[in-house]
Coordinates of C-alpha atoms and ligand atoms in Angstrom, one line a residue:
X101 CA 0.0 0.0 0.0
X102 CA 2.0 3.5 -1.1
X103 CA -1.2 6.1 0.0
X104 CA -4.2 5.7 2.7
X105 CA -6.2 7.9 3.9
X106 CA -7.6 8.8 7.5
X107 CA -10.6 11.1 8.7
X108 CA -13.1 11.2 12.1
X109 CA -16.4 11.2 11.8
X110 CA -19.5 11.2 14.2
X111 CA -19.5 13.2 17.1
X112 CA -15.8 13.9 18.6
X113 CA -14.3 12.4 21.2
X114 CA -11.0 13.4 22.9
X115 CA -8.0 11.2 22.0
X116 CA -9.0 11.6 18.1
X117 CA -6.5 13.5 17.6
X118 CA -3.7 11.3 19.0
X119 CA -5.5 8.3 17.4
X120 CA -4.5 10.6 13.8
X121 CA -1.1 11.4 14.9
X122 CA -0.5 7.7 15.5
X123 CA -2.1 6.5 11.6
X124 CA 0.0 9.3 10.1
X125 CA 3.1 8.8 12.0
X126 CA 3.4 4.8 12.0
X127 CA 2.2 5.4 7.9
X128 CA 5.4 8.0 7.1
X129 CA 7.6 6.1 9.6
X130 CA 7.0 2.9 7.0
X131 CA 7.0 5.1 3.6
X132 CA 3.8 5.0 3.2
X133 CA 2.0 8.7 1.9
X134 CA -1.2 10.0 4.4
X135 CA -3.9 12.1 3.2
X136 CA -5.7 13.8 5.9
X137 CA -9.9 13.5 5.0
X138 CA -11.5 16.9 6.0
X139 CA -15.5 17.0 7.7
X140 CA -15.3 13.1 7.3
X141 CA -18.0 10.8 4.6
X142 CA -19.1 14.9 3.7
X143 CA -15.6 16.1 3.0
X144 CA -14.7 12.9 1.5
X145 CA -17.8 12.9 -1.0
X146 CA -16.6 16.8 -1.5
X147 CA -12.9 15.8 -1.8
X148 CA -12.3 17.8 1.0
X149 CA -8.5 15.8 1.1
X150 CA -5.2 17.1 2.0
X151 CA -1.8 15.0 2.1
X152 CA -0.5 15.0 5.9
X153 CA 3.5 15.5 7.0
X154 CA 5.0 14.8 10.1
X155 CA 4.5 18.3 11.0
X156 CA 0.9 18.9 10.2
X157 CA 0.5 16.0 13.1
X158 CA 2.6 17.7 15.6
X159 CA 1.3 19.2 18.9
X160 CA -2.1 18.0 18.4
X161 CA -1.5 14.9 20.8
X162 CA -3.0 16.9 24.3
X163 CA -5.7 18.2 22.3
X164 CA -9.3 17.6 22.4
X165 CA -11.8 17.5 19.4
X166 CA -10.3 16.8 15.8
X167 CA -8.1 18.9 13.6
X168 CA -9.5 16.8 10.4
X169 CA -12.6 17.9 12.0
X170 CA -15.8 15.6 11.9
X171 CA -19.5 15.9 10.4
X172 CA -22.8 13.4 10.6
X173 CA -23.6 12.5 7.0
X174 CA -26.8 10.9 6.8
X175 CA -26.3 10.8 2.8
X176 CA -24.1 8.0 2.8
X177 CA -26.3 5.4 3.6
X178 CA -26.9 5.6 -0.2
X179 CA -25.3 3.3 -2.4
X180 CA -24.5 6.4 -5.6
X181 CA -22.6 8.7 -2.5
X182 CA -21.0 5.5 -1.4
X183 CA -19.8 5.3 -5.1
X184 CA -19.0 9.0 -5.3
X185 CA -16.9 8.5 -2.2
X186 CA -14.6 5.2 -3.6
X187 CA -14.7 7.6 -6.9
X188 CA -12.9 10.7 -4.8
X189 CA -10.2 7.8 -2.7
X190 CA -9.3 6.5 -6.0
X191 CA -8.9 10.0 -7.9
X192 CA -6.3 10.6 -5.1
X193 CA -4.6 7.8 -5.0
X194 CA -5.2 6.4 -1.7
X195 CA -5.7 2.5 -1.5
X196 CA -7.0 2.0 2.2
X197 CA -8.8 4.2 4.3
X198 CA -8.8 4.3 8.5
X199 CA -12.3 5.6 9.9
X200 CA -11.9 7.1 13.2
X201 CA -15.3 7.1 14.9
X202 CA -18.6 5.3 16.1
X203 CA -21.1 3.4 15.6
X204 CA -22.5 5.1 12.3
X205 CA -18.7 5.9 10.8
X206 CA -18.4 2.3 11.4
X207 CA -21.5 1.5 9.2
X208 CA -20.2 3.9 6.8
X209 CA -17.0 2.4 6.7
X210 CA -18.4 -1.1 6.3
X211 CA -20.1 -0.7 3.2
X212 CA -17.5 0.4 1.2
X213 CA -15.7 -2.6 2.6
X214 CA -18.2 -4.6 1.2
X215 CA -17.7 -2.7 -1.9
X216 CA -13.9 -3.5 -2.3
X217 CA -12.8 -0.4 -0.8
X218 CA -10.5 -1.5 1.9
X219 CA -11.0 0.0 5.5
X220 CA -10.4 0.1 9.2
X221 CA -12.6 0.9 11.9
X222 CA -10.7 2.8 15.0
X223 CA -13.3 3.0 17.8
X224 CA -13.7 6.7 18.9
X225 CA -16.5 7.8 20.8
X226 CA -17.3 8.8 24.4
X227 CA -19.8 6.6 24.5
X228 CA -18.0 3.3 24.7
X229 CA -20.6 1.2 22.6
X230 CA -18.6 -0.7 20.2
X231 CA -18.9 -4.5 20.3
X232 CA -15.8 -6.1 20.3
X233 CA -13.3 -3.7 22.3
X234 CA -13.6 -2.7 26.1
X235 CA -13.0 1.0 25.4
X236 CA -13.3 3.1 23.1
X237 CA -11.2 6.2 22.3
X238 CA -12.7 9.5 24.6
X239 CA -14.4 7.0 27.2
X240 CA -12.3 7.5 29.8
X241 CA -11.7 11.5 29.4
X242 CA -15.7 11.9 29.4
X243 CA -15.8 9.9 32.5
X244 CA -13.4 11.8 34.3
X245 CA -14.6 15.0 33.1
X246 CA -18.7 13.7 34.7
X247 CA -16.5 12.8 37.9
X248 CA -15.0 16.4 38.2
X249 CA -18.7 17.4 37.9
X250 CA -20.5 15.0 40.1
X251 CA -18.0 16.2 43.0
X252 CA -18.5 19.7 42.4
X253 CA -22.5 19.1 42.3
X254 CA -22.3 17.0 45.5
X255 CA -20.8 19.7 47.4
X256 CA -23.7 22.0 46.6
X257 CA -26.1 18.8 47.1
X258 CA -24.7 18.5 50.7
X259 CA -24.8 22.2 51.8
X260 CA -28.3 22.9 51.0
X261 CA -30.0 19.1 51.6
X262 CA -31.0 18.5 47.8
X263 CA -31.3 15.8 45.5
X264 CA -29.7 16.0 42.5
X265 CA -30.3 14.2 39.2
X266 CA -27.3 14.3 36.7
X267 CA -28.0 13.5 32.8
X268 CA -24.8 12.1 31.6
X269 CA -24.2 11.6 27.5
X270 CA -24.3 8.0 25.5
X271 CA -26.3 7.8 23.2
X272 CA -28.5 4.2 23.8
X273 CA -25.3 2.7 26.5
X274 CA -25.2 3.4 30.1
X275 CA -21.3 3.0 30.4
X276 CA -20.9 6.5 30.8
X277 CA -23.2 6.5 33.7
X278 CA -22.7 3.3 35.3
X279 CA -19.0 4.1 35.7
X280 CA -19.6 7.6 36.6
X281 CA -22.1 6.9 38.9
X282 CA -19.5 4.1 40.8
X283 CA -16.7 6.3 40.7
X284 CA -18.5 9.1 42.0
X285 CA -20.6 7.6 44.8
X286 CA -24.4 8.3 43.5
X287 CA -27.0 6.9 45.4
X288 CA -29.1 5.8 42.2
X289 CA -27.8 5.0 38.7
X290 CA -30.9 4.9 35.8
X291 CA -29.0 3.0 33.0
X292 CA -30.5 1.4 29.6
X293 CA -29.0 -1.8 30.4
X294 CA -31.1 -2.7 33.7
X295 CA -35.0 -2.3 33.5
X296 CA -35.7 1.0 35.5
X297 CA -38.0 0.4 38.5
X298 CA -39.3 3.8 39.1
X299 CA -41.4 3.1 41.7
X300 CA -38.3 1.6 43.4
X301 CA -36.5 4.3 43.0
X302 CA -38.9 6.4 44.0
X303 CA -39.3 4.7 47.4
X304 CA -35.6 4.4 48.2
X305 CA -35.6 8.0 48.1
X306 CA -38.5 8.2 50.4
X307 CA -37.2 6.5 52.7
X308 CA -33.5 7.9 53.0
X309 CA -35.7 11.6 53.2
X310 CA -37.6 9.8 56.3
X311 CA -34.6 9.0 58.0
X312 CA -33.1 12.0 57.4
X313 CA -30.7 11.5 54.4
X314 CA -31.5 14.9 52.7
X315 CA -29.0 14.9 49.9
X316 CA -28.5 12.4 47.3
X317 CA -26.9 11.7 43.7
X318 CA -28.8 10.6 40.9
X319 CA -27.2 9.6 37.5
X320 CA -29.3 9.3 34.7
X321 CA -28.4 7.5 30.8
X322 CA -29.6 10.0 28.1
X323 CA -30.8 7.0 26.5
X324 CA -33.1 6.1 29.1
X325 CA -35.1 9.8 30.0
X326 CA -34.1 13.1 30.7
X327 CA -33.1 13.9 33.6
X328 CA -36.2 16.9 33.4
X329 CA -38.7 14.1 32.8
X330 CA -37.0 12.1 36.0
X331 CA -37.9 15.7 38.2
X332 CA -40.7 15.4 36.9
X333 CA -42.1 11.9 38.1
X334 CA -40.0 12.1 41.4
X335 CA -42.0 15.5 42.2
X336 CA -45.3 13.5 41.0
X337 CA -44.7 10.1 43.4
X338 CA -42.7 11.4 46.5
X339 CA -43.3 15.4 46.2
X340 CA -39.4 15.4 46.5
X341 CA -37.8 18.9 44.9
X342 CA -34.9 17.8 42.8
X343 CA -32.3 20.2 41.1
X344 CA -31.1 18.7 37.1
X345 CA -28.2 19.4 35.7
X346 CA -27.6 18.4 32.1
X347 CA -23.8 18.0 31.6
X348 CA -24.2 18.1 27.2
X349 CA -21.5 18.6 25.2
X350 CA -19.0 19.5 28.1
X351 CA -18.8 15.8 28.0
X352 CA -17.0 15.6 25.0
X353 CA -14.2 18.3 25.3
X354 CA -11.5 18.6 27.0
X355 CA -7.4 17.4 26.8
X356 CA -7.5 13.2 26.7
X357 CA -6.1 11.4 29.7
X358 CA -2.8 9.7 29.8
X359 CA -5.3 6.8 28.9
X360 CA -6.8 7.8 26.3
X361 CA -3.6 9.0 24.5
X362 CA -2.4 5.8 24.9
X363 CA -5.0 3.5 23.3
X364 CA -5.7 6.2 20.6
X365 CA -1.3 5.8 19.8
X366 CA -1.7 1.8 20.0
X367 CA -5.3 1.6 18.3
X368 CA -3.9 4.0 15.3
X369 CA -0.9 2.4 14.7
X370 CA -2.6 -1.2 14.6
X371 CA -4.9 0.0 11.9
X372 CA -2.1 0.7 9.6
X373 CA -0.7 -2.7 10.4
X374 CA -3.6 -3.7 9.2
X375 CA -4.0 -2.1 5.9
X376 CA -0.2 -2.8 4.9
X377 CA -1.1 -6.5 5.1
X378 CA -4.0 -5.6 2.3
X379 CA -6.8 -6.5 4.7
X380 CA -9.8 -4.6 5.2
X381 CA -13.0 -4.4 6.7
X382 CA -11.8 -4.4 10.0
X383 CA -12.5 -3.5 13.3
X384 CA -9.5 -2.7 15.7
X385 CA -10.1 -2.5 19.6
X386 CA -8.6 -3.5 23.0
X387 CA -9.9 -7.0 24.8
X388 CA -7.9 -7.7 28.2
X389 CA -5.1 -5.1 27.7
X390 CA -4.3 -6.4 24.2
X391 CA -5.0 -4.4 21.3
X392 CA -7.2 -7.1 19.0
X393 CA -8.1 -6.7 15.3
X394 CA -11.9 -8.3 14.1
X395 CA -14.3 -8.5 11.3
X396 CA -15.6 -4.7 11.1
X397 CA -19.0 -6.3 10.6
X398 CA -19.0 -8.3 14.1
X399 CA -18.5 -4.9 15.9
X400 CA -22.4 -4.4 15.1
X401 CA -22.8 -7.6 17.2
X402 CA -25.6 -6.2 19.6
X403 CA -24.3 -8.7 22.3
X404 CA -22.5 -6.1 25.1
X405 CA -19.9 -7.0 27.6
X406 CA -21.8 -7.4 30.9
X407 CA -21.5 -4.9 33.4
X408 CA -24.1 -5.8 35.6
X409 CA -22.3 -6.7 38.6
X410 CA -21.1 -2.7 38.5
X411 CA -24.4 -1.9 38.6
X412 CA -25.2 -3.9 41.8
X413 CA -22.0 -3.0 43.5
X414 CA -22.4 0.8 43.3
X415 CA -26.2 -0.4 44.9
X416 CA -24.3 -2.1 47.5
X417 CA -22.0 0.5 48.1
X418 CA -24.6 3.6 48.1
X419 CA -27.1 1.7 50.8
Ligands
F6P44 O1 -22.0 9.6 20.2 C1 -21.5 10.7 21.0 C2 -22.6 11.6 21.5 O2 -22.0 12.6 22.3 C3 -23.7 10.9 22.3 O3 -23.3 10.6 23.6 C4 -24.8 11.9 22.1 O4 -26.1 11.2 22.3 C5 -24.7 12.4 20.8 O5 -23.3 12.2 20.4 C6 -25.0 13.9 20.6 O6 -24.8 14.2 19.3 P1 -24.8 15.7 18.7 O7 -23.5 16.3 19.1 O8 -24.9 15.5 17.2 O9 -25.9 16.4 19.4

């Protein structure tokens, strides 16, 4: 392979651009040209394409977001964009391409697989809900960044006697909250992965008011309700006043960890690995400290690791 090609896509996630640095770098460092992919699928379809240096990757390792930038583009479900996007790769002469991104730049990145287009999926998302790999590139910055907020909420929570409820980011997965909510001592996690029993809930938190527990932590999944709608039924069943706070986008900004650097460095580098053996449609991920490589199409798999005894710890631990 003499040319690939790299771009993000989806919503950012903070190790991206480290994951870049490390395609571009381990690329060069085996003579092998990079172009950069602007506004990901969109940018591609528009040849939005640029060849990358060493330089053009340099002190973008500590930063958050994406220099190549990244865009949701429905369009490319369709089979003619998907054509007018292999059309644009060839035209530059790249011969593989590495998709840094989720669950839909995987899709993306799967059919023009399936088309003969040679790529690589490189899991990056905050959301940590790609089959096959135990993290995912931004995970572990997103948590740490809920953490910082969860403390600073539970000191307000504890000087005036409320009960908060904190909405925390990930699309339809709870990992973001489950782990949030165990690192940060909530009382109550509401995740997509466990049936939530409101009225449960709801009676717990009764009871801790009667015996004088006045301030509590609730994390709440996106994917399950907002944290408005959880006000509102708590106000409805125990006539408990709750304050909300909606952590959004903060979630996904912010210098990666240590962590994250790291696996977006090993992931990146294993996806040009990849590509200079001629294979494609891949997925590449982490399993048990070891970075793993896998059919691109099993990381749709809807089969997730199993987290539930987190869940029933941080019940344990929050009695
Ligand atoms: O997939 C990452 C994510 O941040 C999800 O957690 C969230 O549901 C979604 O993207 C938000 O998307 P947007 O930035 O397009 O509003």
């Amino acid at each position: 392979m003499k040319k690939i090609g790299v771009l993000t896509s989806g919503g950012d996630s903070p190790g991206m651009n480290a994951a870049v640095r490390a395609v571009v770098r381990k690329a060069l460092y085996h003579g092998i040209e990079v172009a950069g992919i602007y506004h990901g699928y969109q940018g591609l379809v528009e040849g939005k394409i640029k060849n990358l240096d060493v330089g053009d990757v340099g002190d973008i390792i500590q930063r958050g977001g994406t220099m190549l930038y990244s865009a949701r583009c429905p369009e490319f479900k369709t089979d003619q964009v998907q054509e007018e996007a292999i059309g644009q790769l060839k035209e530059h002469g790249i011969e593989g391409l590495v998709v840094i991104g989720g669950d839909g730049s995987y899709r993306g990145a799967l059919a023009l697989s399936e088309k003969g287009f040679p790529c690589i999926g490189v899991p990056g998302t905050i959301d940590n809900d790609i089959p096959g790999t135990d993290y995912t590139i931004g995970f572990d910055t997103a948590l740490n960044t809920v953490i910082e907020c969860i403390d600073k909420i539970r000191d307000t929570a504890t000087s005036h006697e409320r009960t908060f409820i904190i909405e925390v980011m990930g699309r339809d997965a709870g990992d973001l909250a489950l782990w949030a909510g165990l690192a940060g001592g909530a009382e109550t996690i509401v995740i997509p992965e466990v049936t939530t029993d409101i009225e449960g809930l709801v009676q717990r938190l009764k009871q801790g008011h009667e015996r004088g527990k006045k301030h509590s932590i609730i994390i709440v999944a996106e994917g399950v309700m907002s944290g408005g709608d959880l006000a509102k039924v708590i106000k409805e069943k125990a006539d408990i006043e709750t304050r909300v706070s909606v952590l959004g986008h903060i979630q996904r900004g912010g210098s990666p960890t240590a962590r994250d650097r790291v696996l977006a460095s090993q992931l990146g580098a294993k996806a040009v690995e990849v590509l200079m053996e001629n294979r494609g449609g891949v997925a590449i991920g982490i399993r048990n400290h070891e970075v793993v490589d896998y059919e691109l199409k099993d990381a749709f798999n809807k089969e997730r690791k199993d987290e539930l005894s987190m869940y029933t710890l941080s019940k344990e631990l929050s009695i």
